[in-house]
């Protein structure tokens, strides 16, 4: 069963962790780049701790009652603390979109403390995954801190983050930090090829080296829109911003901003160091465009993209934002008047 295993590039850390299982701390802070499998690692640790008959290879057996409960998200001694999901009432149109609140709040931590006090159904371990750990708001972090300072017996906290420096220092200091590395390029490419992706090198560039993200970027529905947008951006001043916005009105604004932002980075890098980073397949396009790009407008537009990106959780009119970004892009190639 896949869900009880970690990814192969985390094997050395996994082995190291279980060398002295009796000395496992009560709180582990798992950190590493986004899109590289930290969540899977945390689940595998939880499964192994809760499993009634761990296998000889060190993993959970995937067969016992405990493993089945965990698989079905119904384990009485397993708890997940992550931002609440709810309806986004600000969504446009008649289909409300699921929207995640960005934060873990104090009520969630209090509920967790009450629940863990009542649990121990199996008389064994309890495991709590906190993810993403940097999204505990101040009150929630303080409430969790109390629990971490006075750990109950046989309770393991697994905190997961891709932004270690945003986790509150007081929380960090109560945990054993465990760095989960990203795979090297050849290992990541091989892993993607095993999943049937032929253009794995280009996808990995696009994903900044994160294989799980690369896999998402290969999804046909995403790919079709992304390639269409990239080709449009490749036209530079000849791109029709409003037509592109019209065509991409179903594309999530976050994906659109992500692509435009990476494209702008590549333009900047091509200008400064003669080579892009995210879109090597478009190197010729970028080389041609960079000759007529206005550098100060490019830098302003990168700021705009960053601002839009940060606002991703706020209600905004996606179409207007898209148009602002694409019209800004077109203006990069216009002569100063
Ligand atoms: Zn098991």
mmCIF file of C-alpha atoms and ligand atoms in Angstrom, residues 51-53 60-64 67, ligand 1:
data_model
loop_
_atom_site.group_PDB
_atom_site.id
_atom_site.type_symbol
_atom_site.label_atom_id
_atom_site.label_comp_id
_atom_site.label_asym_id
_atom_site.label_seq_id
_atom_site.Cartn_x
_atom_site.Cartn_y
_atom_site.Cartn_z
ATOM 1 C CA UNK A 51 0.564 0.109 13.276
ATOM 2 C CA UNK A 52 -0.048 -3.019 15.331
ATOM 3 C CA UNK A 53 2.523 -5.112 13.417
ATOM 4 C CA UNK A 60 3.562 0.059 8.741
ATOM 5 C CA UNK A 61 2.087 -3.272 7.589
ATOM 6 C CA UNK A 62 -0.837 -1.720 5.664
ATOM 7 C CA UNK A 63 -2.991 -4.686 6.742
ATOM 8 C CA UNK A 64 -3.899 -4.396 10.426
ATOM 9 C CA UNK A 67 -3.607 0.732 9.165
HETATM 10 ZN ZN1 LIG B 1 -0.447 -2.115 10.336
#
